[in-house]
Short mmCIF file of N, CA and C in Angstrom, two decimals:
data_model
loop_
_atom_site.label_atom_id
_atom_site.label_comp_id
_atom_site.label_asym_id
_atom_site.label_seq_id
_atom_site.Cartn_x
_atom_site.Cartn_y
_atom_site.Cartn_z
N UNK A 1 -41.13 -24.87 -106.22
CA UNK A 1 -41.77 -26.61 -105.55
C UNK A 1 -42.87 -26.01 -104.31
N UNK A 2 -44.01 -26.16 -104.28
CA UNK A 2 -45.01 -25.94 -103.23
C UNK A 2 -44.54 -26.64 -101.85
N UNK A 3 -43.99 -26.31 -100.98
CA UNK A 3 -43.52 -26.87 -99.55
C UNK A 3 -44.72 -26.53 -98.66
N UNK A 4 -46.04 -26.30 -98.89
CA UNK A 4 -46.55 -25.83 -97.68
C UNK A 4 -47.16 -26.75 -97.11
N UNK A 5 -48.16 -27.11 -95.77
CA UNK A 5 -48.33 -28.15 -95.21
C UNK A 5 -49.61 -28.61 -95.39
N UNK A 6 -50.22 -28.21 -96.64
CA UNK A 6 -51.59 -28.45 -97.05
C UNK A 6 -51.89 -30.36 -96.92
N UNK A 7 -50.85 -30.68 -97.67
CA UNK A 7 -51.11 -32.35 -97.95
C UNK A 7 -50.39 -33.14 -97.03
N UNK A 8 -49.61 -32.70 -95.70
CA UNK A 8 -48.99 -33.38 -95.16
C UNK A 8 -49.59 -34.42 -94.07
N UNK A 9 -51.07 -33.75 -93.80
CA UNK A 9 -51.77 -34.48 -92.83
C UNK A 9 -52.11 -35.33 -93.59
N UNK A 10 -52.56 -35.87 -94.81
CA UNK A 10 -53.02 -36.74 -95.25
C UNK A 10 -53.02 -38.18 -94.64
N UNK A 11 -51.50 -38.66 -95.27
CA UNK A 11 -50.83 -39.90 -95.15
C UNK A 11 -49.39 -39.70 -94.75
N UNK A 12 -48.91 -40.51 -93.64
CA UNK A 12 -47.62 -40.53 -93.13
C UNK A 12 -46.87 -41.67 -94.07
N UNK A 13 -47.42 -42.85 -95.05
CA UNK A 13 -46.39 -43.60 -95.60
C UNK A 13 -47.18 -43.74 -97.24
N UNK A 14 -46.50 -44.48 -98.27
CA UNK A 14 -46.79 -44.57 -99.29
C UNK A 14 -48.32 -45.51 -99.59
N UNK A 15 -48.69 -46.09 -98.15
CA UNK A 15 -49.98 -46.63 -98.57
C UNK A 15 -51.43 -45.74 -98.73
N UNK A 16 -51.16 -44.24 -98.44
CA UNK A 16 -51.87 -43.54 -98.42
C UNK A 16 -52.39 -42.82 -99.60
N UNK A 17 -51.43 -43.00 -100.70
CA UNK A 17 -51.31 -42.06 -101.89
C UNK A 17 -51.60 -42.94 -103.00
N UNK A 18 -52.36 -43.11 -103.76
CA UNK A 18 -52.62 -43.81 -104.96
C UNK A 18 -51.46 -43.47 -105.99
N UNK A 19 -51.01 -42.01 -105.86
CA UNK A 19 -49.97 -41.83 -106.51
C UNK A 19 -48.67 -42.52 -105.87
N UNK A 20 -48.65 -41.88 -104.91
CA UNK A 20 -47.11 -42.99 -104.42
C UNK A 20 -47.43 -44.02 -104.32
N UNK A 21 -48.35 -45.09 -104.50
CA UNK A 21 -48.10 -46.15 -105.01
C UNK A 21 -47.89 -46.54 -106.13
N UNK A 22 -48.31 -45.92 -107.15
CA UNK A 22 -48.05 -45.94 -108.54
C UNK A 22 -46.74 -45.51 -109.15
N UNK A 23 -46.09 -44.50 -108.25
CA UNK A 23 -44.81 -44.15 -108.64
C UNK A 23 -44.09 -45.19 -107.90
N UNK A 24 -44.13 -45.60 -107.28
CA UNK A 24 -43.06 -46.70 -106.55
C UNK A 24 -43.19 -48.10 -107.31
N UNK A 25 -44.71 -48.40 -107.62
CA UNK A 25 -44.91 -49.82 -108.93
C UNK A 25 -43.70 -49.14 -110.17
N UNK A 26 -43.91 -48.05 -110.68
CA UNK A 26 -43.07 -47.39 -111.83
C UNK A 26 -41.31 -47.65 -111.41
N UNK A 27 -41.08 -47.06 -110.18
CA UNK A 27 -39.76 -47.06 -109.88
C UNK A 27 -39.35 -48.48 -110.12
N UNK A 28 -40.17 -49.33 -109.05
CA UNK A 28 -39.86 -50.43 -108.83
C UNK A 28 -39.50 -51.96 -110.06
N UNK A 29 -40.81 -51.51 -110.96
CA UNK A 29 -40.35 -52.21 -112.56
C UNK A 29 -40.32 -51.83 -113.70
N UNK A 30 -40.35 -50.35 -113.89
CA UNK A 30 -39.94 -49.79 -115.12
C UNK A 30 -38.35 -49.18 -114.99
N UNK A 31 -37.49 -49.94 -115.44
CA UNK A 31 -36.10 -49.90 -115.38
C UNK A 31 -35.32 -50.76 -116.39
N UNK A 32 -34.52 -50.31 -116.91
CA UNK A 32 -33.41 -51.07 -117.47
C UNK A 32 -32.88 -52.62 -116.72
N UNK A 33 -32.33 -53.85 -117.24
CA UNK A 33 -31.72 -54.54 -116.73
C UNK A 33 -30.35 -53.77 -115.41
N UNK A 34 -31.04 -54.55 -114.61
CA UNK A 34 -29.96 -54.10 -113.48
C UNK A 34 -30.60 -53.32 -112.43
N UNK A 35 -30.27 -52.54 -111.85
CA UNK A 35 -30.92 -52.17 -110.54
C UNK A 35 -31.83 -51.21 -110.60
N UNK A 36 -33.04 -51.11 -109.89
CA UNK A 36 -34.04 -50.27 -110.33
C UNK A 36 -33.48 -48.21 -110.13
N UNK A 37 -33.88 -47.30 -110.83
CA UNK A 37 -33.75 -45.92 -110.64
C UNK A 37 -34.06 -45.68 -109.62
N UNK A 38 -33.13 -44.68 -109.73
CA UNK A 38 -33.13 -43.98 -107.82
C UNK A 38 -33.96 -42.56 -108.60
N UNK A 39 -34.47 -41.87 -107.41
CA UNK A 39 -35.03 -40.54 -107.15
C UNK A 39 -33.92 -39.68 -107.47
N UNK A 40 -32.80 -39.79 -107.51
CA UNK A 40 -31.49 -38.74 -107.55
C UNK A 40 -31.44 -38.96 -109.28
N UNK A 41 -31.40 -40.13 -110.03
CA UNK A 41 -31.34 -40.22 -111.56
C UNK A 41 -32.65 -39.71 -112.10
N UNK A 42 -33.79 -40.07 -111.80
CA UNK A 42 -34.65 -39.63 -112.60
C UNK A 42 -35.29 -38.10 -112.24
N UNK A 43 -34.46 -37.78 -111.22
CA UNK A 43 -34.88 -35.99 -111.32
C UNK A 43 -33.98 -35.39 -112.01
N UNK A 44 -32.65 -35.96 -112.32
CA UNK A 44 -31.51 -35.24 -113.07
C UNK A 44 -32.21 -35.64 -114.52
N UNK A 45 -32.61 -36.68 -114.79
CA UNK A 45 -32.99 -36.80 -116.23
C UNK A 45 -33.88 -35.82 -116.82
N UNK A 46 -34.91 -35.91 -115.90
CA UNK A 46 -36.13 -35.07 -116.15
C UNK A 46 -35.88 -33.21 -116.03
N UNK A 47 -35.02 -32.81 -114.99
CA UNK A 47 -34.66 -31.62 -115.10
C UNK A 47 -33.31 -31.42 -116.18
N UNK A 48 -32.90 -32.09 -116.41
CA UNK A 48 -31.80 -31.83 -117.54
C UNK A 48 -32.18 -31.93 -118.93
N UNK A 49 -33.45 -32.84 -119.27
CA UNK A 49 -33.95 -32.83 -120.35
C UNK A 49 -35.01 -32.08 -120.98
N UNK A 50 -34.52 -30.82 -120.57
CA UNK A 50 -35.57 -29.49 -120.64
C UNK A 50 -36.55 -29.59 -122.01
N UNK A 51 -36.30 -29.84 -123.23
CA UNK A 51 -37.56 -29.65 -124.40
C UNK A 51 -37.97 -31.27 -124.34
N UNK A 52 -37.36 -32.42 -124.12
CA UNK A 52 -37.75 -33.41 -123.81
C UNK A 52 -38.93 -33.65 -122.68
N UNK A 53 -38.67 -33.31 -121.50
CA UNK A 53 -39.57 -32.82 -120.56
C UNK A 53 -40.41 -31.66 -120.23
N UNK A 54 -40.53 -30.65 -121.10
CA UNK A 54 -40.91 -29.84 -121.15
C UNK A 54 -40.38 -28.49 -120.27
N UNK A 55 -39.31 -28.65 -120.16
CA UNK A 55 -38.56 -27.76 -118.97
C UNK A 55 -38.65 -28.01 -117.50
N UNK A 56 -39.38 -29.22 -117.29
CA UNK A 56 -39.96 -29.41 -115.72
C UNK A 56 -38.69 -29.44 -115.00
N UNK A 57 -38.78 -29.19 -113.64
CA UNK A 57 -37.49 -29.14 -112.76
C UNK A 57 -38.16 -29.69 -111.64
N UNK A 58 -37.52 -30.69 -110.94
CA UNK A 58 -37.76 -31.64 -110.06
C UNK A 58 -36.59 -32.19 -109.08
N UNK A 59 -36.71 -32.04 -107.77
CA UNK A 59 -35.43 -32.70 -107.41
C UNK A 59 -35.64 -33.82 -106.70
N UNK A 60 -34.62 -34.43 -106.36
CA UNK A 60 -34.46 -35.65 -105.75
C UNK A 60 -35.50 -36.23 -104.27
N UNK A 61 -35.53 -34.64 -103.66
CA UNK A 61 -35.97 -35.03 -102.42
C UNK A 61 -37.74 -34.48 -102.65
N UNK A 62 -38.05 -33.96 -104.01
CA UNK A 62 -39.12 -33.81 -104.00
C UNK A 62 -40.28 -35.29 -104.62
N UNK A 63 -39.10 -36.02 -105.20
CA UNK A 63 -39.61 -36.91 -105.46
C UNK A 63 -39.94 -38.13 -104.47
N UNK A 64 -38.82 -37.92 -103.67
CA UNK A 64 -38.87 -38.63 -102.44
C UNK A 64 -40.19 -38.68 -101.39
N UNK A 65 -40.42 -37.10 -101.28
CA UNK A 65 -41.87 -36.83 -100.88
C UNK A 65 -43.28 -37.32 -101.62
N UNK A 66 -43.44 -37.21 -103.11
CA UNK A 66 -44.07 -37.97 -103.58
C UNK A 66 -44.32 -39.35 -103.66
N UNK A 67 -43.28 -39.92 -103.18
CA UNK A 67 -43.24 -41.53 -103.44
C UNK A 67 -43.50 -42.04 -101.98
N UNK A 68 -42.95 -41.07 -100.80
CA UNK A 68 -43.58 -42.04 -99.54
C UNK A 68 -45.06 -40.93 -99.09
N UNK A 69 -45.37 -40.37 -99.92
CA UNK A 69 -46.92 -39.84 -99.59
C UNK A 69 -46.90 -38.62 -98.78
N UNK A 70 -45.89 -37.83 -98.82
CA UNK A 70 -45.71 -36.62 -98.14
C UNK A 70 -46.36 -35.76 -98.48
N UNK A 71 -46.15 -35.66 -100.21
CA UNK A 71 -46.50 -34.43 -101.09
C UNK A 71 -47.80 -35.44 -101.95
N UNK A 72 -48.46 -35.08 -102.25
CA UNK A 72 -49.32 -35.88 -103.23
C UNK A 72 -50.35 -35.02 -104.58
N UNK A 73 -49.70 -33.64 -104.71
CA UNK A 73 -50.47 -32.84 -105.59
C UNK A 73 -49.11 -31.99 -106.49
N UNK A 74 -48.77 -32.92 -107.18
CA UNK A 74 -47.72 -32.36 -107.87
C UNK A 74 -48.12 -31.37 -109.15
N UNK A 75 -47.71 -30.63 -109.93
CA UNK A 75 -48.14 -29.94 -110.67
C UNK A 75 -48.23 -30.90 -112.02
N UNK A 76 -49.44 -30.63 -112.71
CA UNK A 76 -49.56 -31.80 -114.12
C UNK A 76 -48.68 -31.73 -115.18
N UNK A 77 -47.54 -30.39 -114.79
CA UNK A 77 -46.51 -30.78 -115.75
C UNK A 77 -45.42 -31.58 -115.59
N UNK A 78 -45.49 -31.83 -114.15
CA UNK A 78 -44.70 -32.84 -113.57
C UNK A 78 -45.13 -34.32 -113.70
N UNK A 79 -46.49 -34.40 -113.76
CA UNK A 79 -46.80 -35.42 -113.85
C UNK A 79 -46.65 -36.21 -115.21
N UNK A 80 -46.69 -34.97 -116.26
CA UNK A 80 -46.76 -35.35 -117.56
C UNK A 80 -44.90 -35.81 -117.71
N UNK A 81 -44.27 -35.17 -117.42
CA UNK A 81 -42.84 -35.57 -117.36
C UNK A 81 -42.50 -37.10 -116.70
N UNK A 82 -43.10 -37.33 -116.00
CA UNK A 82 -42.93 -38.36 -115.11
C UNK A 82 -43.49 -39.48 -115.75
N UNK A 83 -44.56 -39.68 -116.71
CA UNK A 83 -45.46 -40.68 -116.86
C UNK A 83 -44.44 -40.71 -118.67
N UNK A 84 -43.64 -39.34 -119.20
CA UNK A 84 -42.92 -39.64 -120.43
C UNK A 84 -41.97 -40.59 -120.20
N UNK A 85 -41.46 -40.02 -118.80
CA UNK A 85 -40.13 -40.84 -118.36
C UNK A 85 -40.27 -42.35 -118.10
N UNK A 86 -41.48 -42.65 -117.76
CA UNK A 86 -41.86 -44.36 -117.19
C UNK A 86 -42.60 -44.78 -118.60
N UNK A 87 -42.87 -44.17 -119.86
CA UNK A 87 -43.69 -44.60 -120.64
C UNK A 87 -45.14 -44.82 -120.45
N UNK A 88 -45.74 -44.59 -119.69
CA UNK A 88 -47.16 -44.69 -119.00
C UNK A 88 -47.95 -43.37 -119.63
N UNK A 89 -48.99 -43.68 -119.62
CA UNK A 89 -50.22 -42.73 -119.93
C UNK A 89 -50.28 -41.84 -118.61
N UNK A 90 -50.45 -40.18 -119.07
CA UNK A 90 -50.49 -39.66 -117.41
C UNK A 90 -51.66 -39.84 -116.90
N UNK A 91 -52.89 -40.53 -117.76
CA UNK A 91 -53.64 -41.12 -116.89
C UNK A 91 -53.83 -41.53 -115.57
N UNK A 92 -52.51 -42.18 -116.00
CA UNK A 92 -52.29 -43.37 -114.87
C UNK A 92 -51.97 -42.71 -113.48
N UNK A 93 -50.91 -41.54 -113.50
CA UNK A 93 -50.87 -40.94 -112.70
C UNK A 93 -51.91 -39.62 -112.05
N UNK A 94 -52.40 -39.12 -113.02
CA UNK A 94 -53.43 -38.33 -112.51
C UNK A 94 -54.56 -38.84 -111.64
N UNK A 95 -54.61 -40.28 -111.80
CA UNK A 95 -55.57 -40.59 -111.50
C UNK A 95 -57.10 -41.08 -112.38
N UNK A 96 -56.60 -40.59 -113.64
CA UNK A 96 -57.51 -40.13 -114.39
C UNK A 96 -58.50 -41.67 -115.18
N UNK A 97 -57.62 -42.57 -115.21
CA UNK A 97 -58.02 -43.72 -115.73
C UNK A 97 -58.93 -44.71 -115.03
N UNK A 98 -59.65 -45.50 -116.06
CA UNK A 98 -60.62 -46.30 -115.00
C UNK A 98 -59.86 -47.57 -114.09
N UNK A 99 -60.40 -48.18 -113.19
CA UNK A 99 -59.59 -49.16 -112.55
C UNK A 99 -59.38 -50.34 -113.64
N UNK A 100 -59.96 -50.59 -114.70
CA UNK A 100 -59.65 -51.69 -115.40
C UNK A 100 -58.45 -50.81 -116.67
N UNK A 101 -58.62 -49.84 -117.00
CA UNK A 101 -57.27 -49.08 -117.85
C UNK A 101 -56.31 -49.09 -116.98
N UNK A 102 -55.99 -48.61 -115.39
CA UNK A 102 -55.03 -48.77 -114.73
C UNK A 102 -54.66 -50.14 -114.61
N UNK A 103 -55.12 -51.08 -114.79
CA UNK A 103 -54.95 -52.37 -114.19
C UNK A 103 -53.94 -52.54 -115.53
N UNK A 104 -54.53 -52.37 -116.64
CA UNK A 104 -54.06 -52.90 -117.86
C UNK A 104 -52.74 -52.31 -118.14
N UNK A 105 -52.70 -50.79 -117.76
CA UNK A 105 -51.12 -50.02 -117.82
C UNK A 105 -50.19 -51.12 -116.48
N UNK A 106 -51.00 -51.43 -115.69
CA UNK A 106 -49.94 -52.24 -114.61
C UNK A 106 -49.53 -53.73 -115.03
N UNK A 107 -50.40 -54.36 -115.63
CA UNK A 107 -50.12 -55.71 -116.60
C UNK A 107 -48.92 -55.72 -117.64
N UNK A 108 -49.09 -54.31 -118.38
CA UNK A 108 -47.83 -53.84 -119.12
C UNK A 108 -46.52 -53.76 -118.64
N UNK A 109 -47.02 -53.11 -117.72
CA UNK A 109 -45.82 -52.83 -116.90
C UNK A 109 -45.11 -54.00 -116.14
N UNK A 110 -45.95 -55.19 -115.97
CA UNK A 110 -45.37 -56.53 -115.49
C UNK A 110 -44.57 -57.28 -116.40
N UNK A 111 -45.00 -56.91 -117.61
CA UNK A 111 -44.80 -57.88 -118.75
C UNK A 111 -43.42 -57.23 -119.07
N UNK A 112 -43.29 -56.01 -119.54
CA UNK A 112 -41.86 -55.40 -119.52
C UNK A 112 -41.16 -55.84 -118.48
N UNK A 113 -41.49 -55.45 -117.24
CA UNK A 113 -40.23 -56.03 -116.25
C UNK A 113 -39.78 -57.56 -116.33
N UNK A 114 -40.77 -58.20 -116.75
CA UNK A 114 -40.84 -59.95 -117.30
C UNK A 114 -39.59 -59.91 -118.14
N UNK A 115 -39.70 -59.06 -118.98
CA UNK A 115 -39.22 -59.16 -120.36
C UNK A 115 -37.77 -58.90 -120.44
N UNK A 116 -37.33 -58.14 -119.44
CA UNK A 116 -36.48 -57.81 -118.90
C UNK A 116 -34.86 -58.94 -119.08
N UNK A 117 -35.46 -60.12 -118.12
CA UNK A 117 -34.85 -60.95 -118.29
C UNK A 117 -34.64 -62.06 -119.32
N UNK A 118 -33.49 -61.69 -119.79
CA UNK A 118 -32.63 -62.33 -120.88
C UNK A 118 -33.58 -63.81 -121.31
N UNK A 119 -33.50 -64.60 -119.87
CA UNK A 119 -34.22 -65.88 -120.59
C UNK A 119 -35.64 -66.14 -120.92
N UNK A 120 -36.38 -64.90 -120.10
CA UNK A 120 -37.93 -65.34 -120.24
C UNK A 120 -37.93 -64.79 -121.87
N UNK A 121 -36.96 -63.73 -122.24
CA UNK A 121 -37.35 -63.29 -123.82
C UNK A 121 -36.71 -64.19 -124.54
N UNK A 122 -35.68 -65.08 -124.36
CA UNK A 122 -35.54 -65.79 -125.00
C UNK A 122 -36.66 -66.88 -125.51
N UNK A 123 -37.36 -67.08 -124.27
CA UNK A 123 -38.27 -68.44 -124.85
C UNK A 123 -39.75 -68.16 -124.86
N UNK A 124 -39.87 -66.39 -124.92
CA UNK A 124 -40.99 -65.57 -125.52
C UNK A 124 -40.54 -65.41 -127.30
N UNK A 125 -39.37 -65.42 -127.63
CA UNK A 125 -39.16 -65.08 -128.68
C UNK A 125 -39.03 -66.52 -129.85
N UNK A 126 -38.26 -67.31 -129.01
CA UNK A 126 -38.57 -68.62 -129.42
C UNK A 126 -39.85 -69.37 -129.89
N UNK A 127 -40.72 -68.73 -129.25
CA UNK A 127 -42.59 -69.23 -129.85
C UNK A 127 -42.77 -68.17 -130.59
N UNK A 128 -42.71 -67.40 -131.26
CA UNK A 128 -42.97 -66.10 -132.13
C UNK A 128 -43.00 -67.59 -133.51
N UNK A 129 -44.14 -67.20 -134.30
CA UNK A 129 -44.02 -68.17 -135.29
C UNK A 129 -44.44 -69.54 -135.53
N UNK A 130 -44.71 -69.79 -134.33
CA UNK A 130 -45.03 -71.57 -134.13
C UNK A 130 -46.65 -71.62 -134.45
N UNK A 131 -46.95 -72.48 -134.67
CA UNK A 131 -48.71 -72.62 -134.63
C UNK A 131 -49.54 -72.61 -133.54
N UNK A 132 -50.16 -71.99 -133.10
CA UNK A 132 -51.27 -71.75 -132.08
C UNK A 132 -51.15 -72.96 -131.24
N UNK A 133 -51.40 -74.28 -131.85
CA UNK A 133 -51.64 -75.50 -130.83
C UNK A 133 -50.19 -75.60 -130.50
N UNK A 134 -48.91 -75.53 -131.36
CA UNK A 134 -47.78 -75.85 -130.59
C UNK A 134 -47.52 -74.83 -129.37
N UNK A 135 -48.00 -73.43 -129.88
CA UNK A 135 -47.86 -72.32 -128.42
C UNK A 135 -48.65 -72.85 -127.02
N UNK A 136 -49.79 -73.62 -127.42
CA UNK A 136 -50.72 -74.05 -126.41
C UNK A 136 -49.83 -75.30 -125.51
N UNK A 137 -49.62 -75.88 -126.53
CA UNK A 137 -48.79 -77.22 -125.81
C UNK A 137 -47.53 -76.62 -125.21
N UNK A 138 -46.97 -75.60 -125.15
CA UNK A 138 -45.63 -75.02 -124.49
C UNK A 138 -46.10 -74.40 -123.50
N UNK A 139 -47.42 -73.44 -123.62
CA UNK A 139 -48.33 -73.03 -122.38
C UNK A 139 -48.35 -74.09 -121.40
N UNK A 140 -48.76 -75.21 -121.89
CA UNK A 140 -49.25 -76.43 -120.83
C UNK A 140 -47.86 -77.04 -119.99
N UNK A 141 -46.99 -77.29 -120.63
CA UNK A 141 -45.56 -77.59 -120.19
C UNK A 141 -45.02 -76.71 -118.92
N UNK A 142 -45.14 -75.60 -119.51
CA UNK A 142 -44.76 -74.30 -118.65
C UNK A 142 -45.52 -74.41 -117.46
N UNK A 143 -46.71 -74.47 -117.38
CA UNK A 143 -47.87 -74.63 -116.38
C UNK A 143 -47.29 -75.94 -115.38
N UNK A 144 -46.97 -76.87 -116.39
CA UNK A 144 -46.64 -78.04 -115.27
C UNK A 144 -45.35 -77.82 -114.88
N UNK A 145 -44.22 -77.39 -115.27
CA UNK A 145 -43.25 -76.89 -114.53
C UNK A 145 -43.64 -75.91 -113.28
N UNK A 146 -44.74 -75.09 -113.38
CA UNK A 146 -44.71 -74.24 -112.31
C UNK A 146 -45.37 -74.80 -111.02
N UNK A 147 -46.37 -75.87 -111.57
CA UNK A 147 -47.11 -76.44 -110.51
C UNK A 147 -46.04 -77.76 -109.94
N UNK A 148 -44.61 -77.94 -110.43
CA UNK A 148 -44.20 -78.78 -109.72
C UNK A 148 -42.89 -77.94 -108.42
N UNK A 149 -42.77 -76.85 -109.22
CA UNK A 149 -42.02 -75.91 -108.24
C UNK A 149 -43.13 -75.02 -107.45
N UNK A 150 -44.27 -75.47 -106.95
CA UNK A 150 -45.27 -74.91 -106.09
C UNK A 150 -45.51 -73.84 -106.45
N UNK A 151 -45.32 -73.32 -107.77
CA UNK A 151 -45.76 -72.00 -108.06
C UNK A 151 -47.27 -72.10 -108.72
N UNK A 152 -48.07 -70.92 -108.84
CA UNK A 152 -49.31 -70.98 -109.42
C UNK A 152 -49.33 -71.28 -110.83
N UNK A 153 -50.18 -71.99 -111.76
CA UNK A 153 -50.04 -72.16 -112.90
C UNK A 153 -49.55 -70.97 -113.92
N UNK A 154 -50.47 -69.80 -113.37
CA UNK A 154 -50.13 -68.44 -114.24
C UNK A 154 -49.50 -67.45 -113.51
N UNK A 155 -48.44 -66.79 -113.68
CA UNK A 155 -47.72 -65.80 -112.84
C UNK A 155 -48.85 -64.73 -111.82
N UNK A 156 -48.59 -64.08 -111.07
CA UNK A 156 -49.93 -63.06 -110.41
C UNK A 156 -50.41 -62.70 -111.45
N UNK A 157 -51.41 -62.16 -111.34
CA UNK A 157 -52.46 -61.06 -112.15
C UNK A 157 -52.00 -61.12 -113.60
N UNK A 158 -52.06 -62.34 -113.99
CA UNK A 158 -51.85 -62.18 -115.56
C UNK A 158 -52.81 -62.36 -116.72
N UNK A 159 -53.90 -61.74 -116.16
CA UNK A 159 -55.07 -61.68 -116.92
C UNK A 159 -55.69 -63.34 -117.27
N UNK A 160 -56.00 -64.30 -116.57
CA UNK A 160 -56.12 -65.44 -116.91
C UNK A 160 -57.22 -65.58 -117.11
N UNK A 161 -58.56 -64.54 -117.22
CA UNK A 161 -59.54 -64.53 -117.88
C UNK A 161 -59.93 -64.80 -119.50
N UNK A 162 -58.72 -64.35 -120.13
CA UNK A 162 -58.58 -64.75 -121.36
C UNK A 162 -58.53 -65.74 -122.01
N UNK A 163 -58.20 -67.41 -120.89
CA UNK A 163 -57.72 -68.59 -121.51
C UNK A 163 -58.93 -69.42 -121.76
N UNK A 164 -60.26 -69.01 -121.28
CA UNK A 164 -61.42 -69.37 -121.33
C UNK A 164 -61.29 -71.03 -121.26
N UNK A 165 -61.07 -71.11 -119.90
CA UNK A 165 -60.87 -72.42 -119.90
C UNK A 165 -62.19 -73.41 -118.81
#
């Protein structure tokens, strides 16, 4: 692990690093029902899964430094292991994706996070197989309930441009 001072002066917080922001987004959203993953859990899973994660070793402390922006240049092998762990394209963490591609990954992460909620999942699954006009009616009803609760008609950043209203 490179502990040189090369990247320390870039930022003192997560806001200064796209990698830190994206890692924090994944930690907050990509986990099974219950509590988000800890740095210790992810480090143990990656370091312990030698074949699955390419033999990469990482510590809880190093993940913490990546997430708070104190380190910003991990090895490509570690980025591949983290991408595999969180089931996202490695380009998302490398910063190789275009803004629309990165936004699409984040939309999918938000969708998966929403689907952890058993009630949300039940509503979505019950609409499968219904004719499109019935699904549209359900969407309208949900939007009306959201309006009554003083919520936006669509959840934030849900790609409303597809509705063609």
